[in-house]
mmCIF file of C-alpha atoms in Angstrom:
data_model
loop_
_atom_site.group_PDB
_atom_site.id
_atom_site.type_symbol
_atom_site.label_atom_id
_atom_site.label_comp_id
_atom_site.label_asym_id
_atom_site.label_seq_id
_atom_site.Cartn_x
_atom_site.Cartn_y
_atom_site.Cartn_z
ATOM 1 C CA MET C 216 52.741 118.892 113.595
ATOM 2 C CA SER C 217 54.488 121.239 116.024
ATOM 3 C CA PHE C 218 57.697 123.008 115.018
ATOM 4 C CA ILE C 219 59.665 121.295 117.791
ATOM 5 C CA HIS C 220 58.417 117.848 116.772
ATOM 6 C CA ARG C 221 59.271 118.552 113.132
ATOM 7 C CA GLU C 222 62.812 119.666 114.022
ATOM 8 C CA LYS C 223 63.264 116.552 116.142
ATOM 9 C CA LEU C 224 62.250 114.315 113.245
ATOM 10 C CA ILE C 225 64.639 116.143 110.922
ATOM 11 C CA GLN C 226 67.441 115.657 113.455
ATOM 12 C CA GLU C 227 66.682 111.916 113.765
ATOM 13 C CA ALA C 228 66.540 111.555 109.964
ATOM 14 C CA GLU C 229 69.900 113.296 109.609
ATOM 15 C CA THR C 230 71.404 110.950 112.207
ATOM 16 C CA CYS C 231 70.064 107.945 110.263
ATOM 17 C CA ARG C 232 71.525 109.306 107.010
ATOM 18 C CA GLU C 233 74.962 109.862 108.564
ATOM 19 C CA THR C 234 74.828 106.418 110.141
ATOM 20 C CA THR C 235 73.950 104.791 106.813
ATOM 21 C CA ASP C 236 76.755 106.653 105.034
ATOM 22 C CA ALA C 237 79.198 105.556 107.722
ATOM 23 C CA PHE C 238 78.053 101.956 107.445
ATOM 24 C CA VAL C 239 78.413 101.939 103.646
ATOM 25 C CA SER C 240 81.896 103.458 103.879
ATOM 26 C CA LEU C 241 82.880 100.847 106.443
ATOM 27 C CA ILE C 242 81.709 97.960 104.264
ATOM 28 C CA GLN C 243 83.448 99.384 101.193
ATOM 29 C CA SER C 244 86.716 99.653 103.129
ATOM 30 C CA GLN C 245 86.759 95.952 104.021
ATOM 31 C CA PRO C 246 88.546 93.287 101.973
ATOM 32 C CA ASN C 247 86.496 91.000 99.771
ATOM 33 C CA VAL C 248 86.340 88.132 102.259
ATOM 34 C CA ALA C 249 83.584 86.273 104.052
ATOM 35 C CA ILE C 250 82.745 87.606 107.509
ATOM 36 C CA HIS C 251 81.213 85.025 109.821
ATOM 37 C CA ILE C 252 78.891 86.255 112.564
ATOM 38 C CA ASN C 253 77.934 84.202 115.585
ATOM 39 C CA LEU C 254 75.127 85.255 117.934
ATOM 40 C CA ASN C 255 77.482 84.557 120.837
ATOM 41 C CA ASP C 256 80.036 87.064 119.513
ATOM 42 C CA THR C 257 80.775 90.022 121.752
ATOM 43 C CA VAL C 258 79.892 93.458 120.412
ATOM 44 C CA LYS C 259 80.841 96.882 121.723
ATOM 45 C CA PHE C 260 78.750 100.016 121.289
ATOM 46 C CA ARG C 261 78.027 103.450 122.664
ATOM 47 C CA LEU C 262 74.539 104.114 123.977
ATOM 48 C CA THR C 263 72.528 107.321 123.783
ATOM 49 C CA ASP C 264 70.716 108.512 126.902
ATOM 50 C CA TYR C 265 67.617 106.767 125.551
ATOM 51 C CA GLY C 266 69.590 103.529 125.133
ATOM 52 C CA LYS C 267 70.920 103.827 128.675
ATOM 53 C CA ASP C 268 67.367 104.271 129.945
ATOM 54 C CA ILE C 269 66.299 101.072 128.144
ATOM 55 C CA PHE C 270 69.208 99.233 129.724
ATOM 56 C CA TYR C 271 68.415 100.555 133.213
ATOM 57 C CA HIS C 272 64.746 99.508 133.011
ATOM 58 C CA ARG C 273 65.351 96.138 131.325
ATOM 59 C CA PHE C 274 64.157 94.201 134.401
ATOM 60 C CA ASP C 275 60.988 96.236 135.010
ATOM 61 C CA GLU C 276 58.630 93.608 133.602
ATOM 62 C CA VAL C 277 60.331 90.772 135.468
ATOM 63 C CA ASN C 278 60.346 92.781 138.700
ATOM 64 C CA THR C 279 56.613 93.373 138.388
ATOM 65 C CA LYS C 280 56.045 89.608 138.413
ATOM 66 C CA ILE C 281 58.542 89.106 141.247
ATOM 67 C CA ARG C 282 56.860 91.832 143.301
ATOM 68 C CA LYS C 283 53.475 90.120 142.958
ATOM 69 C CA ARG C 284 55.006 86.916 144.300
ATOM 70 C CA GLY C 285 56.745 88.675 147.170
ATOM 71 C CA GLY C 286 60.226 87.831 145.907
ATOM 72 C CA LYS C 287 63.463 89.791 145.971
ATOM 73 C CA LEU C 288 63.618 92.328 143.168
ATOM 74 C CA ILE C 289 66.490 92.514 140.672
ATOM 75 C CA GLU C 290 68.403 95.715 141.328
ATOM 76 C CA PRO C 291 68.548 97.973 138.253
ATOM 77 C CA ASN C 292 71.946 99.226 137.172
ATOM 78 C CA MET C 293 73.533 101.338 134.486
ATOM 79 C CA PRO C 294 75.651 99.700 131.755
ATOM 80 C CA LYS C 295 79.353 99.250 132.421
ATOM 81 C CA VAL C 296 81.475 101.336 130.070
ATOM 82 C CA ASP C 297 85.181 101.310 129.267
ATOM 83 C CA SER C 298 87.467 104.336 129.174
ATOM 84 C CA ASP C 299 86.183 105.218 125.691
ATOM 85 C CA GLY C 300 82.517 105.002 126.677
ATOM 86 C CA TYR C 301 81.761 101.621 125.093
ATOM 87 C CA THR C 302 79.585 98.849 126.531
ATOM 88 C CA ARG C 303 80.073 95.132 125.809
ATOM 89 C CA MET C 304 77.526 92.323 125.526
ATOM 90 C CA GLN C 305 76.873 89.274 123.391
ATOM 91 C CA LEU C 306 75.138 89.924 120.079
ATOM 92 C CA TRP C 307 72.014 87.937 120.988
ATOM 93 C CA GLN C 308 71.629 89.963 124.189
ATOM 94 C CA PHE C 309 72.036 93.196 122.260
ATOM 95 C CA MET C 310 69.367 92.144 119.745
ATOM 96 C CA GLU C 311 66.983 90.967 122.465
ATOM 97 C CA LEU C 312 67.301 94.183 124.478
ATOM 98 C CA PHE C 313 67.522 96.883 121.821
ATOM 99 C CA GLY C 314 65.877 95.188 118.823
ATOM 100 C CA PRO C 315 62.282 96.086 119.867
ATOM 101 C CA HIS C 316 63.355 99.734 120.194
ATOM 102 C CA THR C 317 65.127 99.986 116.842
ATOM 103 C CA GLY C 318 63.382 100.959 113.619
ATOM 104 C CA MET C 319 62.203 103.786 111.384
ATOM 105 C CA ALA C 320 60.820 106.858 113.174
ATOM 106 C CA MET C 321 61.959 105.467 116.542
ATOM 107 C CA LYS C 322 64.378 107.099 118.954
ATOM 108 C CA THR C 323 68.047 106.337 118.465
ATOM 109 C CA THR C 324 69.480 103.856 121.003
ATOM 110 C CA LEU C 325 73.064 103.989 119.699
ATOM 111 C CA SER C 326 75.096 107.158 119.373
ATOM 112 C CA LEU C 327 76.367 105.909 115.978
ATOM 113 C CA LEU C 328 76.018 102.622 114.144
ATOM 114 C CA LYS C 329 79.559 103.232 112.937
ATOM 115 C CA SER C 330 80.751 103.030 116.537
ATOM 116 C CA PHE C 331 78.956 99.727 116.932
ATOM 117 C CA MET C 332 80.546 98.287 113.812
ATOM 118 C CA GLU C 333 84.105 99.575 114.094
ATOM 119 C CA VAL C 334 85.044 98.425 117.563
ATOM 120 C CA GLU C 335 84.948 94.721 116.807
ATOM 121 C CA PRO C 336 87.108 94.676 113.676
ATOM 122 C CA MET C 337 88.340 91.551 111.988
ATOM 123 C CA ILE C 338 91.994 90.734 112.563
ATOM 124 C CA PHE C 339 93.368 88.439 109.897
ATOM 125 C CA THR C 340 96.267 86.009 109.877
ATOM 126 C CA SER C 341 98.160 84.563 106.927
ATOM 127 C CA TYR C 342 101.626 83.394 105.860
ATOM 128 C CA PHE C 343 104.427 84.675 103.671
ATOM 129 C CA GLY C 344 103.614 82.204 100.894
ATOM 130 C CA LYS C 345 100.271 83.975 100.341
ATOM 131 C CA LEU C 346 101.537 87.514 100.793
ATOM 132 C CA SER C 347 101.177 88.442 97.134
ATOM 133 C CA LYS C 348 97.515 87.397 97.182
ATOM 134 C CA LEU C 349 96.454 89.576 100.101
ATOM 135 C CA PRO C 350 93.790 92.153 99.163
ATOM 136 C CA SER C 351 95.374 95.530 98.496
ATOM 137 C CA ASN C 352 93.592 97.119 101.455
ATOM 138 C CA VAL C 353 94.897 94.564 103.986
ATOM 139 C CA VAL C 354 98.257 95.542 105.493
ATOM 140 C CA PRO C 355 100.622 92.631 106.284
ATOM 141 C CA ILE C 356 102.470 92.747 109.602
ATOM 142 C CA SER C 357 105.112 90.133 110.336
ATOM 143 C CA ILE C 358 104.980 88.704 113.875
ATOM 144 C CA CYS C 359 107.876 86.253 113.580
ATOM 145 C CA GLY C 360 111.315 86.587 115.136
ATOM 146 C CA LYS C 361 113.047 86.966 111.786
ATOM 147 C CA ALA C 362 111.186 87.765 108.591
ATOM 148 C CA PRO C 363 112.484 86.612 105.174
ATOM 149 C CA ASP C 364 115.272 88.752 103.756
ATOM 150 C CA TRP C 365 113.061 89.798 100.848
ATOM 151 C CA TYR C 366 110.277 91.053 103.150
ATOM 152 C CA THR C 367 110.384 94.828 103.589
ATOM 153 C CA GLY C 368 107.002 95.335 105.234
ATOM 154 C CA LEU C 369 105.885 96.106 108.772
ATOM 155 C CA GLN C 370 106.968 94.005 111.755
ATOM 156 C CA TYR C 371 105.632 93.642 115.305
ATOM 157 C CA LYS C 372 108.036 91.517 117.335
ATOM 158 C CA LYS C 373 106.189 91.717 120.644
ATOM 159 C CA LEU C 374 104.140 88.750 119.364
ATOM 160 C CA ALA C 375 107.180 86.788 118.201
ATOM 161 C CA PRO C 376 108.348 83.672 120.097
ATOM 162 C CA LYS C 377 111.367 84.055 122.352
ATOM 163 C CA TYR C 378 114.599 82.709 120.881
ATOM 164 C CA GLN C 379 115.449 80.224 123.647
ATOM 165 C CA PHE C 380 112.210 78.243 123.756
ATOM 166 C CA PHE C 381 111.828 78.517 119.981
ATOM 167 C CA MET C 382 115.212 76.869 119.434
ATOM 168 C CA GLU C 383 114.349 74.165 121.984
ATOM 169 C CA TRP C 384 111.121 73.486 120.070
ATOM 170 C CA LYS C 385 113.099 73.319 116.815
ATOM 171 C CA ARG C 386 115.170 70.578 118.436
ATOM 172 C CA THR C 387 112.319 68.563 120.024
ATOM 173 C CA HIS C 388 109.197 69.591 118.057
ATOM 174 C CA ASP C 389 107.307 69.427 121.349
ATOM 175 C CA ASN C 390 104.222 71.516 120.582
ATOM 176 C CA ALA C 391 102.902 71.367 124.157
ATOM 177 C CA TYR C 392 106.218 72.790 125.394
ATOM 178 C CA TYR C 393 106.005 75.569 122.815
ATOM 179 C CA VAL C 394 102.412 76.479 123.698
ATOM 180 C CA GLU C 395 103.199 76.623 127.418
ATOM 181 C CA HIS C 396 106.238 78.853 126.984
ATOM 182 C CA PHE C 397 104.643 81.078 124.357
ATOM 183 C CA GLU C 398 101.691 81.756 126.624
ATOM 184 C CA GLN C 399 103.830 82.388 129.723
ATOM 185 C CA GLU C 400 106.712 84.292 128.137
ATOM 186 C CA VAL C 401 104.791 86.234 125.482
ATOM 187 C CA LEU C 402 101.007 86.407 125.793
ATOM 188 C CA VAL C 403 100.721 86.705 129.571
ATOM 189 C CA GLN C 404 103.063 89.695 129.417
ATOM 190 C CA LEU C 405 100.816 91.556 126.966
ATOM 191 C CA ASN C 406 97.447 93.318 127.032
ATOM 192 C CA ALA C 407 95.256 92.506 124.021
ATOM 193 C CA ASP C 408 93.692 95.979 123.838
ATOM 194 C CA THR C 409 97.100 97.651 123.921
ATOM 195 C CA VAL C 410 98.488 95.261 121.308
ATOM 196 C CA PHE C 411 95.531 95.872 119.019
ATOM 197 C CA LYS C 412 95.903 99.648 119.333
ATOM 198 C CA GLU C 413 99.611 99.403 118.544
ATOM 199 C CA LEU C 414 98.962 97.168 115.524
ATOM 200 C CA SER C 415 96.235 99.529 114.304
ATOM 201 C CA ALA C 416 98.580 102.499 114.634
ATOM 202 C CA LEU C 417 101.313 100.564 112.834
ATOM 203 C CA SER C 418 98.961 99.799 109.929
ATOM 204 C CA GLY C 419 97.745 103.383 109.749
ATOM 205 C CA GLY C 420 94.267 102.398 110.893
ATOM 206 C CA GLN C 421 93.771 99.941 108.040
ATOM 207 C CA THR C 422 92.718 96.301 108.238
ATOM 208 C CA PHE C 423 95.820 94.195 108.870
ATOM 209 C CA ALA C 424 96.937 90.569 108.683
ATOM 210 C CA LEU C 425 99.438 88.998 111.074
ATOM 211 C CA ILE C 426 102.003 87.093 109.020
ATOM 212 C CA CYS C 427 104.282 84.142 109.757
ATOM 213 C CA TYR C 428 105.790 81.223 107.802
ATOM 214 C CA GLU C 429 103.639 78.129 108.231
ATOM 215 C CA ARG C 430 100.627 77.046 106.202
ATOM 216 C CA PRO C 431 97.171 77.233 107.874
ATOM 217 C CA SER C 432 97.169 73.495 108.645
ATOM 218 C CA ASP C 433 100.624 73.553 110.278
ATOM 219 C CA PHE C 434 101.515 74.333 113.874
ATOM 220 C CA CYS C 435 102.256 78.050 114.123
ATOM 221 C CA HIS C 436 102.308 80.661 116.857
ATOM 222 C CA ARG C 437 100.001 82.908 114.836
ATOM 223 C CA HIS C 438 97.198 80.436 115.593
ATOM 224 C CA LEU C 439 97.933 80.895 119.299
ATOM 225 C CA VAL C 440 97.854 84.660 118.818
ATOM 226 C CA ALA C 441 94.513 84.387 116.999
ATOM 227 C CA GLU C 442 93.049 82.307 119.827
ATOM 228 C CA TRP C 443 94.351 84.829 122.372
ATOM 229 C CA PHE C 444 92.738 87.737 120.545
ATOM 230 C CA CYS C 445 89.422 85.851 120.324
ATOM 231 C CA LYS C 446 89.472 85.112 124.056
ATOM 232 C CA ASN C 447 89.906 88.832 124.653
ATOM 233 C CA GLY C 448 86.869 89.889 122.636
ATOM 234 C CA TYR C 449 88.347 90.374 119.162
ATOM 235 C CA ARG C 450 87.629 88.513 115.936
ATOM 236 C CA CYS C 451 90.746 86.954 114.480
ATOM 237 C CA GLU C 452 90.948 84.267 111.820
ATOM 238 C CA GLU C 453 92.928 83.106 108.797
ATOM 239 C CA ILE C 454 92.111 85.167 105.737
ATOM 240 C CA ASP C 455 90.394 83.185 102.981
ATOM 241 C CA ILE C 456 92.389 83.817 99.790
#
């Protein structure tokens, strides 16, 4: 074995060790709740140069067949990245593309597994009646217009309903009216990525739960917020406690 090859293997092994440690720390930091994974979920990750090369050449085999038939080739392209260098795709696509290139003693396709895991965090929702049962490492953040007098925790009122349409809904209980106005007057005015960053900063980087009054089965704007986050690539659901 050459010296260069040996050093390369040591470097890859060290990367795997750091990745494993990061993954274990991440799991230990999460609340004791069930995490549901769907193959259609969107994941975000950073690619190494080797991973980018796999992405760029992903149509090579198909293009070989197309070329033999005289068809129009699929143009190769580099992965789209956001301002932080992350790429998005559905989980099944990620597994199909990078799975065959992932394993022991193989080149690293991701810069860090921790990066892959952290960017799609779970956002929880709950209600004040269950506040005392929240796991100790989940930070409650009220998103209602007026929290109970006894509540002294964090608040984020950008996701609260506006007073005028809320009072009209209190009078009529017209849920369709509420949904329409909440979307137009609140959600449309916000950017999900910015809101998530602000909530994360507010919670000190810890897992957080968005809190309101109603029980899970009742009509509540936190369910609309959860749906909005999910549509924008985040995982958000009622915490199971």
